[in-house]
XYZ file of N, CA and C in Angstrom:
453
model
N 55.356 33.436 47.289
C 54.198 34.215 47.702
C 53.272 34.381 46.505
N 51.981 34.218 46.772
C 51.005 34.343 45.707
C 50.829 35.786 45.258
N 50.361 35.905 44.044
C 50.130 37.227 43.462
C 49.083 38.002 44.269
N 48.061 37.283 44.740
C 46.985 37.920 45.495
C 47.495 38.460 46.833
N 48.346 37.692 47.499
C 48.899 38.149 48.779
C 49.752 39.402 48.564
N 50.536 39.420 47.500
C 51.358 40.593 47.188
C 50.466 41.809 46.922
N 49.360 41.572 46.241
C 48.405 42.645 45.947
C 47.801 43.192 47.254
N 47.497 42.282 48.188
C 46.951 42.689 49.483
C 47.972 43.517 50.269
N 49.225 43.088 50.248
C 50.259 43.820 50.979
C 50.478 45.214 50.385
N 50.422 45.316 49.063
C 50.548 46.628 48.415
C 49.354 47.512 48.782
N 48.165 46.923 48.820
C 46.961 47.675 49.179
C 47.040 48.145 50.632
N 47.643 47.325 51.498
C 47.812 47.727 52.896
C 48.721 48.955 52.987
N 49.814 48.938 52.251
C 50.721 50.102 52.252
C 49.985 51.358 51.763
N 49.190 51.205 50.706
C 48.428 52.346 50.177
C 47.421 52.857 51.205
N 46.752 51.927 51.891
C 45.758 52.311 52.899
C 46.430 53.032 54.066
N 47.627 52.589 54.423
C 48.361 53.249 55.514
C 48.756 54.668 55.107
N 49.163 54.831 53.872
C 49.551 56.165 53.377
C 48.348 57.108 53.311
N 47.211 56.561 52.871
C 46.024 57.405 52.692
C 45.265 57.635 53.999
N 45.544 56.831 55.023
C 44.865 57.001 56.303
C 43.477 56.398 56.343
N 43.161 55.512 55.423
C 41.854 54.851 55.385
C 41.837 53.733 56.435
N 41.271 54.046 57.600
C 41.319 53.117 58.737
C 40.551 51.820 58.492
N 39.371 51.911 57.903
C 38.564 50.706 57.660
C 39.297 49.773 56.711
N 39.804 50.327 55.645
C 40.540 49.534 54.651
C 41.795 48.914 55.269
N 42.522 49.715 56.024
C 43.754 49.243 56.663
C 43.443 48.104 57.640
N 42.446 48.297 58.482
C 42.070 47.281 59.479
C 41.612 45.989 58.800
N 40.805 46.116 57.754
C 40.280 44.942 57.060
C 41.394 44.160 56.372
N 42.267 44.855 55.681
C 43.363 44.170 54.981
C 44.303 43.513 55.987
N 44.536 44.163 57.116
C 45.371 43.546 58.157
C 44.727 42.258 58.664
N 43.402 42.275 58.855
C 42.709 41.056 59.301
C 42.853 39.942 58.267
N 42.727 40.286 57.001
C 42.858 39.296 55.927
C 44.271 38.717 55.919
N 45.271 39.591 55.969
C 46.663 39.118 55.953
C 46.972 38.266 57.179
N 46.383 38.617 58.305
C 46.563 37.823 59.519
C 45.955 36.429 59.342
N 44.777 36.366 58.738
C 44.130 35.072 58.479
C 44.960 34.244 57.497
N 45.555 34.904 56.514
C 46.409 34.205 55.543
C 47.637 33.641 56.249
N 48.271 34.463 57.094
C 49.463 33.992 57.822
C 49.118 32.807 58.716
N 47.979 32.873 59.394
C 47.542 31.770 60.253
C 47.351 30.498 59.436
N 46.710 30.620 58.284
C 46.494 29.460 57.413
C 47.829 28.911 56.910
N 48.769 29.801 56.621
C 50.091 29.357 56.160
C 50.827 28.595 57.258
N 50.714 29.071 58.491
C 51.361 28.388 59.615
C 50.720 27.018 59.829
N 49.387 26.965 59.769
C 48.688 25.687 59.938
C 49.064 24.705 58.838
N 49.198 25.205 57.629
C 49.530 24.350 56.492
C 51.022 24.000 56.472
N 51.830 24.886 56.999
C 53.265 24.658 57.007
C 53.966 25.174 55.768
N 53.240 25.845 54.898
C 53.835 26.433 53.698
C 52.944 27.577 53.225
N 53.402 28.276 52.202
C 52.639 29.396 51.663
C 51.368 28.935 50.966
N 50.397 29.828 50.896
C 49.137 29.529 50.214
C 49.228 29.967 48.760
N 48.650 29.172 47.870
C 48.561 29.610 46.480
C 47.357 30.544 46.357
N 47.185 31.128 45.189
C 46.100 32.096 45.013
C 44.720 31.471 45.194
N 44.539 30.208 44.787
C 43.234 29.560 44.957
C 42.893 29.396 46.433
N 43.875 29.007 47.238
C 43.644 28.864 48.676
C 43.369 30.228 49.307
N 44.052 31.250 48.828
C 43.833 32.603 49.336
C 42.431 33.082 48.962
N 41.991 32.779 47.748
C 40.625 33.135 47.331
C 39.597 32.444 48.214
N 39.821 31.173 48.498
C 38.900 30.426 49.364
C 38.835 31.087 50.738
N 39.981 31.529 51.231
C 40.028 32.195 52.522
C 39.261 33.522 52.474
N 39.393 34.263 51.380
C 38.656 35.525 51.237
C 37.150 35.283 51.217
N 36.722 34.231 50.522
C 35.290 33.894 50.504
C 34.806 33.544 51.908
N 35.638 32.838 52.647
C 35.297 32.468 54.020
C 35.146 33.725 54.877
N 36.035 34.688 54.675
C 35.968 35.952 55.421
C 34.688 36.722 55.086
N 34.303 36.742 53.819
C 33.061 37.422 53.419
C 31.865 36.732 54.069
N 31.868 35.404 54.032
C 30.773 34.638 54.638
C 30.679 34.940 56.135
N 31.817 35.016 56.784
C 31.855 35.335 58.208
C 31.259 36.716 58.473
N 31.597 37.683 57.629
C 31.060 39.040 57.798
C 29.545 39.057 57.569
N 29.078 38.261 56.613
C 27.624 38.212 56.361
C 26.892 37.630 57.568
N 27.481 36.623 58.205
C 26.888 36.054 59.420
C 26.882 37.095 60.537
N 27.941 37.879 60.609
C 28.021 38.953 61.600
C 26.900 39.962 61.364
N 26.653 40.281 60.095
C 25.581 41.225 59.759
C 24.232 40.682 60.221
N 23.971 39.394 59.954
C 22.703 38.788 60.382
C 22.538 38.882 61.896
N 23.589 38.520 62.629
C 23.525 38.563 64.091
C 23.345 39.992 64.591
N 24.043 40.936 63.976
C 23.950 42.335 64.394
C 22.555 42.896 64.115
N 21.944 42.468 63.004
C 20.588 42.927 62.698
C 19.596 42.389 63.721
N 19.791 41.139 64.135
C 18.912 40.559 65.159
C 19.052 41.318 66.476
N 20.275 41.749 66.761
C 20.530 42.498 67.982
C 20.337 43.991 67.817
N 19.859 44.405 66.664
C 19.602 45.809 66.333
C 20.837 46.678 66.584
N 21.980 46.195 66.064
C 23.251 46.926 66.196
C 23.654 47.450 64.833
N 23.095 48.588 64.449
C 23.357 49.144 63.119
C 24.827 49.524 62.940
N 25.516 49.859 64.032
C 26.939 50.202 63.930
C 27.758 48.994 63.471
N 27.448 47.809 64.009
C 28.157 46.591 63.608
C 27.807 46.194 62.179
N 26.551 46.410 61.799
C 26.122 46.101 60.430
C 26.917 46.951 59.443
N 27.005 48.247 59.709
C 27.737 49.149 58.814
C 29.218 48.791 58.740
N 29.814 48.442 59.875
C 31.238 48.085 59.898
C 31.486 46.818 59.081
N 30.629 45.811 59.261
C 30.793 44.550 58.525
C 30.570 44.759 57.032
N 29.592 45.594 56.664
C 29.351 45.872 55.243
C 30.549 46.581 54.613
N 31.155 47.496 55.348
C 32.338 48.202 54.844
C 33.488 47.216 54.644
N 33.641 46.273 55.581
C 34.696 45.264 55.457
C 34.449 44.361 54.251
N 33.198 43.988 54.028
C 32.861 43.145 52.872
C 33.234 43.864 51.578
N 32.943 45.159 51.502
C 33.285 45.923 50.291
C 34.785 45.899 50.028
N 35.580 46.021 51.080
C 37.040 45.997 50.924
C 37.485 44.616 50.455
N 36.970 43.567 51.081
C 37.370 42.196 50.725
C 36.986 41.893 49.284
N 35.798 42.329 48.869
C 35.321 42.019 47.521
C 36.167 42.664 46.430
N 36.919 43.689 46.764
C 37.823 44.300 45.781
C 38.893 43.311 45.323
N 39.198 42.340 46.177
C 40.264 41.383 45.882
C 39.734 40.061 45.335
N 38.419 39.932 45.261
C 37.810 38.722 44.710
C 37.576 38.905 43.218
N 37.649 37.822 42.448
C 37.359 37.953 41.016
C 35.886 38.294 40.802
N 35.597 38.891 39.663
C 34.225 39.251 39.319
C 33.367 37.991 39.287
N 32.225 38.027 39.950
C 31.338 36.867 39.995
C 30.772 36.572 38.604
N 30.549 35.296 38.347
C 29.961 34.888 37.068
C 28.488 35.245 37.033
N 27.997 35.607 35.876
C 26.563 35.824 35.723
C 25.893 34.451 35.680
N 24.600 34.443 35.846
C 23.843 33.180 35.806
C 24.029 32.493 34.454
N 24.029 33.283 33.367
C 24.186 32.718 32.018
C 25.568 32.096 31.835
N 26.607 32.764 32.344
C 27.968 32.222 32.227
C 28.106 30.927 33.021
N 27.535 30.923 34.225
C 27.582 29.722 35.059
C 26.831 28.578 34.392
N 25.683 28.892 33.797
C 24.884 27.884 33.100
C 25.677 27.279 31.941
N 26.347 28.120 31.172
C 27.145 27.642 30.037
C 28.294 26.753 30.510
N 28.965 27.154 31.582
C 30.072 26.351 32.109
C 29.563 25.021 32.655
N 28.387 25.046 33.300
C 27.811 23.817 33.848
C 27.428 22.856 32.720
N 26.828 23.385 31.644
C 26.465 22.535 30.501
C 27.703 21.898 29.892
N 28.758 22.672 29.758
C 30.013 22.166 29.211
C 30.574 21.046 30.088
N 30.542 21.235 31.397
C 31.058 20.222 32.325
C 30.199 18.963 32.292
N 28.880 19.115 32.130
C 27.974 17.962 32.047
C 28.288 17.150 30.800
N 28.473 17.843 29.671
C 28.817 17.147 28.420
C 30.154 16.428 28.547
N 31.119 17.116 29.129
C 32.461 16.543 29.279
C 32.448 15.302 30.175
N 31.620 15.338 31.225
C 31.545 14.206 32.154
C 30.651 13.097 31.608
N 29.849 13.415 30.595
C 28.907 12.438 30.057
C 27.784 12.136 31.040
N 27.444 13.119 31.869
C 26.435 12.934 32.910
C 25.028 12.942 32.316
N 24.197 12.061 32.844
C 22.813 11.973 32.378
C 21.804 12.116 33.513
N 22.183 11.723 34.720
C 21.247 11.738 35.847
C 21.851 12.522 37.014
N 21.003 12.902 37.970
C 21.526 13.595 39.156
C 22.558 12.759 39.931
N 22.554 11.457 39.733
C 23.541 10.600 40.399
C 24.958 10.882 39.892
N 25.077 11.475 38.703
C 26.385 11.798 38.119
C 26.898 13.179 38.549
N 26.206 13.793 39.480
C 26.527 15.160 39.872
C 27.968 15.303 40.380
N 28.464 14.331 41.095
C 29.826 14.384 41.626
C 30.861 14.508 40.525
N 30.663 13.761 39.443
C 31.594 13.813 38.307
C 31.619 15.221 37.707
N 30.433 15.795 37.569
C 30.306 17.127 36.969
C 30.958 18.184 37.868
N 30.681 18.106 39.160
C 31.218 19.095 40.092
C 32.746 19.023 40.152
N 33.289 17.831 40.024
C 34.743 17.651 40.044
C 35.393 18.387 38.862
N 34.693 18.425 37.745
C 35.192 19.132 36.558
C 34.926 20.637 36.675
N 33.740 20.987 37.159
C 33.292 22.384 37.170
C 33.991 23.262 38.214
N 34.142 22.779 39.429
C 34.646 23.625 40.513
C 36.028 24.233 40.242
N 36.995 23.476 39.722
C 38.290 24.119 39.441
C 38.180 25.233 38.388
N 37.243 25.108 37.485
C 37.059 26.130 36.444
C 36.462 27.419 37.007
N 35.670 27.285 38.041
C 35.006 28.463 38.611
C 35.988 29.362 39.353
N 36.989 28.786 39.969
C 38.028 29.526 40.690
C 37.468 30.648 41.554
N 36.497 30.320 42.375
C 35.976 31.299 43.309
C 35.047 32.338 42.725
N 34.679 32.204 41.461
C 33.791 33.203 40.848
C 32.325 32.866 41.057
N 32.050 31.697 41.643
C 30.691 31.310 42.010
C 30.808 30.346 43.182
N 29.832 30.365 44.064
C 29.892 29.480 45.226
C 29.569 28.051 44.817
N 30.068 27.118 45.583
C 29.785 25.705 45.332
C 28.295 25.424 45.440
N 27.649 26.137 46.348
C 26.206 25.969 46.546
C 25.436 26.366 45.283
N 25.780 27.497 44.713
C 25.120 27.970 43.492
C 25.404 27.034 42.328
N 26.663 26.619 42.206
C 27.046 25.717 41.120
C 26.302 24.390 41.225
N 26.209 23.835 42.429
C 25.525 22.543 42.579
C 24.035 22.673 42.279
N 23.441 23.812 42.636
C 22.020 24.024 42.330
C 21.796 24.036 40.817
N 22.657 24.760 40.091
C 22.532 24.850 38.631
C 22.735 23.477 37.990
N 23.763 22.759 38.426
C 24.039 21.424 37.867
C 22.875 20.479 38.152
N 22.362 20.515 39.383
C 21.243 19.639 39.750
C 20.028 19.923 38.868
N 19.713 21.211 38.658
C 18.568 21.577 37.815
C 18.755 21.072 36.385
N 19.958 21.240 35.853
C 20.229 20.786 34.481
C 20.117 19.268 34.367
N 20.643 18.557 35.338
C 20.598 17.090 35.287
C 19.172 16.573 35.470
N 18.375 17.263 36.269
C 16.988 16.832 36.454
C 16.167 17.071 35.192
N 16.509 18.092 34.421
C 15.810 18.352 33.160
C 16.100 17.260 32.148
N 17.330 16.703 32.198
C 17.727 15.683 31.228
C 17.032 14.349 31.465
N 16.634 14.094 32.715
C 16.013 12.788 33.003
C 14.551 12.770 32.681
């Protein structure tokens, strides 16, 4: 069992003791999604896979917020925002733009990339280093900008 899953299970016990319904419900949903992914995979998830799942859950909640705002359902917006706050407690601290830029420059140098066509090589090096602290979309934008400046 991954360290993150153990942390989630401990947080669930704490939420049950304290009576925090939103926290308890959210953590149960996360653990349920983890169990489903483990069954689909046929084995336990490592922490990186669990982090990816948490990011997916946050993204899902953000989409829910957008839909709820269109439907003028402030109750659903508030519930989804509360769930996002709980999920984000278990995610690593996001990288600042400067930190991401430094990591991207390092990966570009390591890959020997010169043009935007080399972006795949750079991303292959960069993504494992990010470990969920920045989205792939943000990382690719930064790498693309840096490579376009070099040409």
